[in-house]
PDB file of N, CA, C and O in Angstrom:
ATOM      1  N   MET A 214     120.543 104.861  34.691  1.00 59.00           N
ATOM      2  CA  MET A 214     119.656 106.341  34.101  1.00 59.00           C
ATOM      3  C   MET A 214     118.231 105.736  34.096  1.00 59.00           C
ATOM      4  O   MET A 214     117.606 105.959  33.905  1.00 59.00           O
ATOM      5  N   SER A 215     118.432 104.270  34.919  1.00 78.00           N
ATOM      6  CA  SER A 215     117.030 103.195  35.121  1.00 78.00           C
ATOM      7  C   SER A 215     116.383 103.308  36.058  1.00 78.00           C
ATOM      8  O   SER A 215     114.636 103.568  36.018  1.00 78.00           O
ATOM      9  N   SER A 216     116.889 104.644  36.975  1.00 92.00           N
ATOM     10  CA  SER A 216     116.331 105.022  38.461  1.00 92.00           C
ATOM     11  C   SER A 216     115.162 106.341  38.131  1.00 92.00           C
ATOM     12  O   SER A 216     115.101 106.735  37.342  1.00 92.00           O
ATOM     13  N   PRO A 217     114.201 106.727  38.989  1.00 92.00           N
ATOM     14  CA  PRO A 217     113.407 107.626  39.145  1.00 92.00           C
ATOM     15  C   PRO A 217     114.375 109.205  38.419  1.00 92.00           C
ATOM     16  O   PRO A 217     113.691 109.807  38.482  1.00 92.00           O
ATOM     17  N   GLY A 218     115.780 108.897  39.901  1.00 93.00           N
ATOM     18  CA  GLY A 218     115.881 110.242  39.534  1.00 93.00           C
ATOM     19  C   GLY A 218     117.170 109.967  38.393  1.00 93.00           C
ATOM     20  O   GLY A 218     116.993 111.158  38.050  1.00 93.00           O
ATOM     21  N   GLY A 219     117.585 109.126  37.739  1.00 95.00           N
ATOM     22  CA  GLY A 219     118.214 109.283  36.380  1.00 95.00           C
ATOM     23  C   GLY A 219     117.224 109.689  35.236  1.00 95.00           C
ATOM     24  O   GLY A 219     117.314 110.648  34.726  1.00 95.00           O
ATOM     25  N   VAL A 220     115.807 108.975  35.309  1.00 96.00           N
ATOM     26  CA  VAL A 220     114.678 109.588  34.478  1.00 96.00           C
ATOM     27  C   VAL A 220     114.689 111.273  34.516  1.00 96.00           C
ATOM     28  O   VAL A 220     114.607 112.407  34.211  1.00 96.00           O
ATOM     29  N   LEU A 221     114.665 111.792  35.697  1.00 95.00           N
ATOM     30  CA  LEU A 221     113.991 113.277  35.793  1.00 95.00           C
ATOM     31  C   LEU A 221     115.486 114.489  36.159  1.00 95.00           C
ATOM     32  O   LEU A 221     115.225 115.070  34.987  1.00 95.00           O
ATOM     33  N   ARG A 222     116.940 113.699  35.720  1.00 95.00           N
ATOM     34  CA  ARG A 222     117.774 114.314  35.831  1.00 95.00           C
ATOM     35  C   ARG A 222     117.559 113.907  33.782  1.00 95.00           C
ATOM     36  O   ARG A 222     118.026 115.925  33.921  1.00 95.00           O
ATOM     37  N   LEU A 223     117.612 113.764  32.632  1.00 96.00           N
ATOM     38  CA  LEU A 223     116.970 113.542  31.484  1.00 96.00           C
ATOM     39  C   LEU A 223     116.389 115.041  31.187  1.00 96.00           C
ATOM     40  O   LEU A 223     116.202 115.579  31.006  1.00 96.00           O
ATOM     41  N   ILE A 224     114.952 114.540  32.144  1.00 95.00           N
ATOM     42  CA  ILE A 224     114.180 115.814  31.849  1.00 95.00           C
ATOM     43  C   ILE A 224     114.442 117.148  32.028  1.00 95.00           C
ATOM     44  O   ILE A 224     114.443 118.439  31.751  1.00 95.00           O
ATOM     45  N   ARG A 225     114.626 117.243  33.629  1.00 94.00           N
ATOM     46  CA  ARG A 225     115.548 118.177  33.997  1.00 94.00           C
ATOM     47  C   ARG A 225     116.725 118.920  33.080  1.00 94.00           C
ATOM     48  O   ARG A 225     116.840 119.950  32.697  1.00 94.00           O
ATOM     49  N   GLU A 226     117.754 117.972  32.321  1.00 94.00           N
ATOM     50  CA  GLU A 226     118.443 119.185  31.655  1.00 94.00           C
ATOM     51  C   GLU A 226     117.809 118.957  29.761  1.00 94.00           C
ATOM     52  O   GLU A 226     118.985 119.562  29.510  1.00 94.00           O
ATOM     53  N   GLY A 227     117.104 118.966  29.786  1.00 93.00           N
ATOM     54  CA  GLY A 227     116.397 118.676  28.503  1.00 93.00           C
ATOM     55  C   GLY A 227     116.655 118.523  27.696  1.00 93.00           C
ATOM     56  O   GLY A 227     116.437 117.796  26.541  1.00 93.00           O
ATOM     57  N   ARG A 228     117.257 116.945  27.885  1.00 95.00           N
ATOM     58  CA  ARG A 228     117.324 115.350  26.733  1.00 95.00           C
ATOM     59  C   ARG A 228     116.420 114.758  26.530  1.00 95.00           C
ATOM     60  O   ARG A 228     116.891 114.362  25.489  1.00 95.00           O
ATOM     61  N   ALA A 229     115.172 114.945  27.699  1.00 94.00           N
ATOM     62  CA  ALA A 229     114.569 113.893  27.269  1.00 94.00           C
ATOM     63  C   ALA A 229     113.281 114.924  27.125  1.00 94.00           C
ATOM     64  O   ALA A 229     113.032 115.719  28.290  1.00 94.00           O
ATOM     65  N   LEU A 230     112.141 114.829  26.329  1.00 92.00           N
ATOM     66  CA  LEU A 230     111.292 115.749  26.597  1.00 92.00           C
ATOM     67  C   LEU A 230     110.122 115.119  26.534  1.00 92.00           C
ATOM     68  O   LEU A 230     108.512 115.703  26.521  1.00 92.00           O
ATOM     69  N   THR A 231     109.573 114.127  26.333  1.00 92.00           N
ATOM     70  CA  THR A 231     107.952 113.493  25.758  1.00 92.00           C
ATOM     71  C   THR A 231     108.899 111.688  26.664  1.00 92.00           C
ATOM     72  O   THR A 231     109.955 111.305  26.879  1.00 92.00           O
ATOM     73  N   ARG A 232     107.247 111.084  26.855  1.00 92.00           N
ATOM     74  CA  ARG A 232     107.592 109.403  27.404  1.00 92.00           C
ATOM     75  C   ARG A 232     108.245 109.053  26.117  1.00 92.00           C
ATOM     76  O   ARG A 232     109.462 107.974  26.412  1.00 92.00           O
ATOM     77  N   ASN A 233     108.008 109.104  24.971  1.00 91.00           N
ATOM     78  CA  ASN A 233     108.966 108.472  23.519  1.00 91.00           C
ATOM     79  C   ASN A 233     110.464 108.470  24.093  1.00 91.00           C
ATOM     80  O   ASN A 233     111.322 107.879  23.607  1.00 91.00           O
ATOM     81  N   ASP A 234     111.014 110.012  24.257  1.00 94.00           N
ATOM     82  CA  ASP A 234     112.138 110.169  24.374  1.00 94.00           C
ATOM     83  C   ASP A 234     112.552 109.349  25.698  1.00 94.00           C
ATOM     84  O   ASP A 234     113.961 108.883  25.495  1.00 94.00           O
ATOM     85  N   VAL A 235     112.041 109.697  26.977  1.00 96.00           N
ATOM     86  CA  VAL A 235     112.961 108.598  27.724  1.00 96.00           C
ATOM     87  C   VAL A 235     112.750 107.413  27.961  1.00 96.00           C
ATOM     88  O   VAL A 235     113.844 106.746  27.469  1.00 96.00           O
ATOM     89  N   MET A 236     112.228 106.370  26.838  1.00 95.00           N
ATOM     90  CA  MET A 236     112.131 105.196  26.248  1.00 95.00           C
ATOM     91  C   MET A 236     113.526 104.895  25.618  1.00 95.00           C
ATOM     92  O   MET A 236     113.529 104.623  25.505  1.00 95.00           O
ATOM     93  N   ASP A 237     113.510 106.085  24.663  1.00 95.00           N
ATOM     94  CA  ASP A 237     114.328 105.651  23.697  1.00 95.00           C
ATOM     95  C   ASP A 237     116.140 106.347  24.496  1.00 95.00           C
ATOM     96  O   ASP A 237     116.898 105.753  24.221  1.00 95.00           O
ATOM     97  N   MET A 238     116.044 106.456  25.082  1.00 95.00           N
ATOM     98  CA  MET A 238     116.898 107.499  25.646  1.00 95.00           C
ATOM     99  C   MET A 238     117.882 106.336  26.664  1.00 95.00           C
ATOM    100  O   MET A 238     118.961 105.804  27.183  1.00 95.00           O
ATOM    101  N   THR A 239     116.504 105.889  27.757  1.00 96.00           N
ATOM    102  CA  THR A 239     117.044 104.750  28.569  1.00 96.00           C
ATOM    103  C   THR A 239     116.980 103.930  28.538  1.00 96.00           C
ATOM    104  O   THR A 239     117.434 102.447  29.081  1.00 96.00           O
ATOM    105  N   GLY A 240     116.226 102.756  27.660  1.00 96.00           N
ATOM    106  CA  GLY A 240     115.739 101.056  26.753  1.00 96.00           C
ATOM    107  C   GLY A 240     115.272 101.008  27.750  1.00 96.00           C
ATOM    108  O   GLY A 240     114.903  99.701  27.639  1.00 96.00           O
ATOM    109  N   LEU A 241     114.109 101.496  28.554  1.00 96.00           N
ATOM    110  CA  LEU A 241     113.458 100.919  28.977  1.00 96.00           C
ATOM    111  C   LEU A 241     112.148 100.589  28.807  1.00 96.00           C
ATOM    112  O   LEU A 241     111.389 101.376  27.432  1.00 96.00           O
ATOM    113  N   SER A 242     111.433  99.455  29.267  1.00 96.00           N
ATOM    114  CA  SER A 242     109.928  99.381  28.397  1.00 96.00           C
ATOM    115  C   SER A 242     109.217 100.482  29.093  1.00 96.00           C
ATOM    116  O   SER A 242     109.462 101.242  29.986  1.00 96.00           O
ATOM    117  N   ARG A 243     107.880 100.538  27.886  1.00 95.00           N
ATOM    118  CA  ARG A 243     106.909 101.462  28.390  1.00 95.00           C
ATOM    119  C   ARG A 243     106.335 101.295  29.322  1.00 95.00           C
ATOM    120  O   ARG A 243     105.886 102.636  30.180  1.00 95.00           O
ATOM    121  N   SER A 244     106.115 100.773  29.929  1.00 96.00           N
ATOM    122  CA  SER A 244     105.738 100.143  31.583  1.00 96.00           C
ATOM    123  C   SER A 244     106.762 100.635  32.714  1.00 96.00           C
ATOM    124  O   SER A 244     105.946 101.179  33.852  1.00 96.00           O
ATOM    125  N   THR A 245     108.024 100.587  32.655  1.00 96.00           N
ATOM    126  CA  THR A 245     108.946 100.637  33.718  1.00 96.00           C
ATOM    127  C   THR A 245     108.887 102.446  33.512  1.00 96.00           C
ATOM    128  O   THR A 245     108.725 102.900  34.314  1.00 96.00           O
ATOM    129  N   VAL A 246     108.909 102.944  32.624  1.00 96.00           N
ATOM    130  CA  VAL A 246     108.744 104.440  32.233  1.00 96.00           C
ATOM    131  C   VAL A 246     107.775 104.937  32.990  1.00 96.00           C
ATOM    132  O   VAL A 246     107.521 105.955  33.488  1.00 96.00           O
ATOM    133  N   MET A 247     106.353 104.336  32.318  1.00 95.00           N
ATOM    134  CA  MET A 247     105.182 104.822  33.051  1.00 95.00           C
ATOM    135  C   MET A 247     105.440 105.485  34.434  1.00 95.00           C
ATOM    136  O   MET A 247     105.106 106.208  35.278  1.00 95.00           O
ATOM    137  N   GLN A 248     105.836 103.819  35.154  1.00 96.00           N
ATOM    138  CA  GLN A 248     105.687 103.803  36.351  1.00 96.00           C
ATOM    139  C   GLN A 248     106.413 104.763  37.601  1.00 96.00           C
ATOM    140  O   GLN A 248     106.255 105.590  38.279  1.00 96.00           O
ATOM    141  N   ARG A 249     107.958 105.206  36.154  1.00 96.00           N
ATOM    142  CA  ARG A 249     108.681 106.027  37.175  1.00 96.00           C
ATOM    143  C   ARG A 249     108.322 107.914  36.718  1.00 96.00           C
ATOM    144  O   ARG A 249     108.328 108.052  38.045  1.00 96.00           O
ATOM    145  N   LEU A 250     107.839 107.548  35.938  1.00 96.00           N
ATOM    146  CA  LEU A 250     106.756 109.091  35.808  1.00 96.00           C
ATOM    147  C   LEU A 250     106.191 109.023  36.450  1.00 96.00           C
ATOM    148  O   LEU A 250     105.496 110.043  36.660  1.00 96.00           O
ATOM    149  N   GLY A 251     105.309 108.323  36.593  1.00 96.00           N
ATOM    150  CA  GLY A 251     103.986 107.728  37.849  1.00 96.00           C
ATOM    151  C   GLY A 251     104.604 108.546  38.851  1.00 96.00           C
ATOM    152  O   GLY A 251     104.084 109.443  39.520  1.00 96.00           O
ATOM    153  N   VAL A 252     105.418 108.015  39.521  1.00 96.00           N
ATOM    154  CA  VAL A 252     106.340 108.641  40.623  1.00 96.00           C
ATOM    155  C   VAL A 252     106.996 109.600  40.833  1.00 96.00           C
ATOM    156  O   VAL A 252     106.431 110.473  42.179  1.00 96.00           O
ATOM    157  N   LEU A 253     107.101 110.093  39.731  1.00 96.00           N
ATOM    158  CA  LEU A 253     108.103 111.775  39.911  1.00 96.00           C
ATOM    159  C   LEU A 253     106.208 112.618  39.769  1.00 96.00           C
ATOM    160  O   LEU A 253     106.822 113.710  40.489  1.00 96.00           O
ATOM    161  N   LEU A 254     105.801 112.381  38.841  1.00 95.00           N
ATOM    162  CA  LEU A 254     103.976 112.972  38.010  1.00 95.00           C
ATOM    163  C   LEU A 254     103.637 113.596  40.320  1.00 95.00           C
ATOM    164  O   LEU A 254     103.449 114.228  40.591  1.00 95.00           O
ATOM    165  N   SER A 255     103.679 111.846  40.275  1.00 95.00           N
ATOM    166  CA  SER A 255     102.707 112.336  41.743  1.00 95.00           C
ATOM    167  C   SER A 255     103.275 112.615  42.978  1.00 95.00           C
ATOM    168  O   SER A 255     102.747 113.354  43.825  1.00 95.00           O
ATOM    169  N   ALA A 256     104.517 112.785  43.099  1.00 95.00           N
ATOM    170  CA  ALA A 256     105.721 113.465  44.352  1.00 95.00           C
ATOM    171  C   ALA A 256     105.726 115.525  43.357  1.00 95.00           C
ATOM    172  O   ALA A 256     106.077 115.669  44.453  1.00 95.00           O
ATOM    173  N   GLY A 257     105.362 115.812  42.690  1.00 95.00           N
ATOM    174  CA  GLY A 257     105.334 117.236  42.139  1.00 95.00           C
ATOM    175  C   GLY A 257     106.178 117.309  41.395  1.00 95.00           C
ATOM    176  O   GLY A 257     106.452 118.539  41.384  1.00 95.00           O
ATOM    177  N   LEU A 258     107.577 116.772  41.373  1.00 95.00           N
ATOM    178  CA  LEU A 258     108.235 116.780  40.574  1.00 95.00           C
ATOM    179  C   LEU A 258     108.590 117.451  39.314  1.00 95.00           C
ATOM    180  O   LEU A 258     109.342 118.247  38.893  1.00 95.00           O
ATOM    181  N   LEU A 259     107.580 116.804  38.745  1.00 95.00           N
ATOM    182  CA  LEU A 259     107.674 117.100  37.275  1.00 95.00           C
ATOM    183  C   LEU A 259     105.908 117.506  37.076  1.00 95.00           C
ATOM    184  O   LEU A 259     104.956 117.329  37.357  1.00 95.00           O
ATOM    185  N   VAL A 260     105.630 118.387  35.859  1.00 94.00           N
ATOM    186  CA  VAL A 260     104.509 118.563  35.123  1.00 94.00           C
ATOM    187  C   VAL A 260     104.059 118.288  34.070  1.00 94.00           C
ATOM    188  O   VAL A 260     105.332 118.494  33.098  1.00 94.00           O
ATOM    189  N   GLU A 261     102.704 118.069  32.956  1.00 91.00           N
ATOM    190  CA  GLU A 261     102.930 117.956  31.836  1.00 91.00           C
ATOM    191  C   GLU A 261     102.569 118.937  31.114  1.00 91.00           C
ATOM    192  O   GLU A 261     101.674 120.166  31.748  1.00 91.00           O
ATOM    193  N   GLN A 262     103.046 119.207  29.883  1.00 85.00           N
ATOM    194  CA  GLN A 262     103.057 120.779  28.926  1.00 85.00           C
ATOM    195  C   GLN A 262     101.367 120.438  27.638  1.00 85.00           C
ATOM    196  O   GLN A 262     102.446 118.685  27.418  1.00 85.00           O
ATOM    197  N   PRO A 263     100.625 120.978  27.299  1.00 75.00           N
ATOM    198  CA  PRO A 263     100.056 119.987  26.420  1.00 75.00           C
ATOM    199  C   PRO A 263     100.805 119.512  24.942  1.00 75.00           C
ATOM    200  O   PRO A 263     100.245 118.773  24.288  1.00 75.00           O
ATOM    201  N   ASP A 264     101.891 120.735  24.794  1.00 70.00           N
ATOM    202  CA  ASP A 264     102.274 120.560  23.450  1.00 70.00           C
ATOM    203  C   ASP A 264     103.808 119.871  23.589  1.00 70.00           C
ATOM    204  O   ASP A 264     105.091 120.655  23.118  1.00 70.00           O
ATOM    205  N   GLY A 265     103.993 118.709  23.215  1.00 56.00           N
ATOM    206  CA  GLY A 265     105.184 118.006  23.468  1.00 56.00           C
ATOM    207  C   GLY A 265     106.132 117.488  21.769  1.00 56.00           C
ATOM    208  O   GLY A 265     106.711 117.066  21.717  1.00 56.00           O
ATOM    209  N   GLY A 266     104.861 118.492  20.631  1.00 58.00           N
ATOM    210  CA  GLY A 266     105.261 118.215  19.589  1.00 58.00           C
ATOM    211  C   GLY A 266     103.893 117.596  18.373  1.00 58.00           C
ATOM    212  O   GLY A 266     103.137 117.325  18.944  1.00 58.00           O
ATOM    213  N   PRO A 267     104.827 116.848  16.952  1.00 60.00           N
ATOM    214  CA  PRO A 267     103.847 116.506  16.459  1.00 60.00           C
ATOM    215  C   PRO A 267     103.544 115.105  16.688  1.00 60.00           C
ATOM    216  O   PRO A 267     103.883 114.239  17.638  1.00 60.00           O
ATOM    217  N   SER A 268     102.367 114.480  16.222  1.00 58.00           N
ATOM    218  CA  SER A 268     101.963 113.808  16.306  1.00 58.00           C
ATOM    219  C   SER A 268     101.918 112.664  15.728  1.00 58.00           C
ATOM    220  O   SER A 268     102.567 112.560  14.147  1.00 58.00           O
ATOM    221  N   SER A 269     102.448 111.746  15.695  1.00 61.00           N
ATOM    222  CA  SER A 269     102.509 110.484  14.939  1.00 61.00           C
ATOM    223  C   SER A 269     102.077 109.740  14.210  1.00 61.00           C
ATOM    224  O   SER A 269     101.457 108.347  14.332  1.00 61.00           O
ATOM    225  N   GLY A 270     100.248 109.957  14.233  1.00 61.00           N
ATOM    226  CA  GLY A 270      99.612 109.123  13.462  1.00 61.00           C
ATOM    227  C   GLY A 270      98.382 109.479  14.702  1.00 61.00           C
ATOM    228  O   GLY A 270      96.767 109.209  14.624  1.00 61.00           O
ATOM    229  N   GLY A 271      98.214 109.231  16.298  1.00 64.00           N
ATOM    230  CA  GLY A 271      97.439 109.266  17.128  1.00 64.00           C
ATOM    231  C   GLY A 271      97.533 110.986  17.659  1.00 64.00           C
ATOM    232  O   GLY A 271      97.121 111.978  17.468  1.00 64.00           O
ATOM    233  N   ARG A 272      96.986 110.773  19.256  1.00 65.00           N
ATOM    234  CA  ARG A 272      97.123 112.403  19.672  1.00 65.00           C
ATOM    235  C   ARG A 272      98.253 112.821  19.957  1.00 65.00           C
ATOM    236  O   ARG A 272      99.255 111.949  20.058  1.00 65.00           O
ATOM    237  N   ARG A 273      98.642 114.147  20.219  1.00 66.00           N
ATOM    238  CA  ARG A 273      99.972 115.110  20.703  1.00 66.00           C
ATOM    239  C   ARG A 273     100.611 114.492  21.551  1.00 66.00           C
ATOM    240  O   ARG A 273      99.560 114.540  22.597  1.00 66.00           O
ATOM    241  N   PRO A 274     101.717 114.022  21.524  1.00 68.00           N
ATOM    242  CA  PRO A 274     102.152 113.950  23.052  1.00 68.00           C
ATOM    243  C   PRO A 274     102.378 114.817  24.145  1.00 68.00           C
ATOM    244  O   PRO A 274     102.676 115.877  23.440  1.00 68.00           O
ATOM    245  N   SER A 275     102.550 114.849  25.056  1.00 85.00           N
ATOM    246  CA  SER A 275     102.754 115.824  25.966  1.00 85.00           C
ATOM    247  C   SER A 275     103.921 115.697  26.439  1.00 85.00           C
ATOM    248  O   SER A 275     104.622 115.093  26.092  1.00 85.00           O
ATOM    249  N   ALA A 276     104.838 117.332  26.829  1.00 92.00           N
ATOM    250  CA  ALA A 276     105.953 117.423  26.920  1.00 92.00           C
ATOM    251  C   ALA A 276     105.447 117.113  28.747  1.00 92.00           C
ATOM    252  O   ALA A 276     105.303 117.533  29.362  1.00 92.00           O
ATOM    253  N   LEU A 277     107.216 116.585  28.920  1.00 94.00           N
ATOM    254  CA  LEU A 277     107.353 116.606  30.567  1.00 94.00           C
ATOM    255  C   LEU A 277     108.720 117.817  30.920  1.00 94.00           C
ATOM    256  O   LEU A 277     109.314 118.070  30.180  1.00 94.00           O
ATOM    257  N   ALA A 278     108.351 118.639  31.685  1.00 94.00           N
ATOM    258  CA  ALA A 278     109.248 119.515  32.267  1.00 94.00           C
ATOM    259  C   ALA A 278     109.279 119.325  33.296  1.00 94.00           C
ATOM    260  O   ALA A 278     108.586 119.006  34.377  1.00 94.00           O
ATOM    261  N   PHE A 279     110.587 120.257  34.325  1.00 93.00           N
ATOM    262  CA  PHE A 279     110.921 119.847  35.998  1.00 93.00           C
ATOM    263  C   PHE A 279     110.076 121.309  36.796  1.00 93.00           C
ATOM    264  O   PHE A 279     109.498 122.088  36.158  1.00 93.00           O
ATOM    265  N   ASN A 280     109.840 120.570  37.700  1.00 93.00           N
ATOM    266  CA  ASN A 280     108.094 121.181  38.149  1.00 93.00           C
ATOM    267  C   ASN A 280     109.219 122.680  38.936  1.00 93.00           C
ATOM    268  O   ASN A 280     109.636 122.061  40.386  1.00 93.00           O
ATOM    269  N   GLU A 281     109.973 123.573  38.634  1.00 88.00           N
ATOM    270  CA  GLU A 281     110.181 124.194  39.156  1.00 88.00           C
ATOM    271  C   GLU A 281     109.819 124.962  40.585  1.00 88.00           C
ATOM    272  O   GLU A 281     110.576 125.488  41.432  1.00 88.00           O
ATOM    273  N   ASP A 282     109.051 124.968  40.710  1.00 89.00           N
ATOM    274  CA  ASP A 282     108.385 125.238  41.879  1.00 89.00           C
ATOM    275  C   ASP A 282     108.246 124.615  43.276  1.00 89.00           C
ATOM    276  O   ASP A 282     107.904 124.888  44.375  1.00 89.00           O
ATOM    277  N   VAL A 283     108.708 123.167  42.690  1.00 83.00           N
ATOM    278  CA  VAL A 283     109.240 121.765  44.080  1.00 83.00           C
ATOM    279  C   VAL A 283     109.996 123.020  44.743  1.00 83.00           C
ATOM    280  O   VAL A 283     111.134 122.112  45.889  1.00 83.00           O
ATOM    281  N   GLY A 284     110.917 124.148  44.162  1.00 68.00           N
ATOM    282  CA  GLY A 284     112.883 124.069  44.801  1.00 68.00           C
ATOM    283  C   GLY A 284     113.472 123.732  44.577  1.00 68.00           C
ATOM    284  O   GLY A 284     113.993 123.379  43.914  1.00 68.00           O
ATOM    285  N   VAL A 285     114.693 123.692  45.289  1.00 62.00           N
ATOM    286  CA  VAL A 285     116.149 122.755  45.253  1.00 62.00           C
ATOM    287  C   VAL A 285     115.655 120.862  45.500  1.00 62.00           C
ATOM    288  O   VAL A 285     115.402 120.604  45.872  1.00 62.00           O
ATOM    289  N   VAL A 286     116.577 120.801  43.943  1.00 54.00           N
ATOM    290  CA  VAL A 286     116.568 119.345  43.910  1.00 54.00           C
ATOM    291  C   VAL A 286     118.502 118.799  44.506  1.00 54.00           C
ATOM    292  O   VAL A 286     119.119 118.903  44.053  1.00 54.00           O
TER     293      VAL A 286
END
């Protein structure tokens, strides 16, 4: 699950909704998760949504979702 494709699968299946979810489920470091998500976001496979849940003290997390406008994966 550590590849960009594995991260995309977690998000598409609804098992991970935020960056922290991805880190928790994969065990990857924050920088690695950010790199994987950066690739997926720049490719247009993911979109960010403003409401990812309650804040834990900082700004509210943004939710990640599969961009259904890209077609078939």
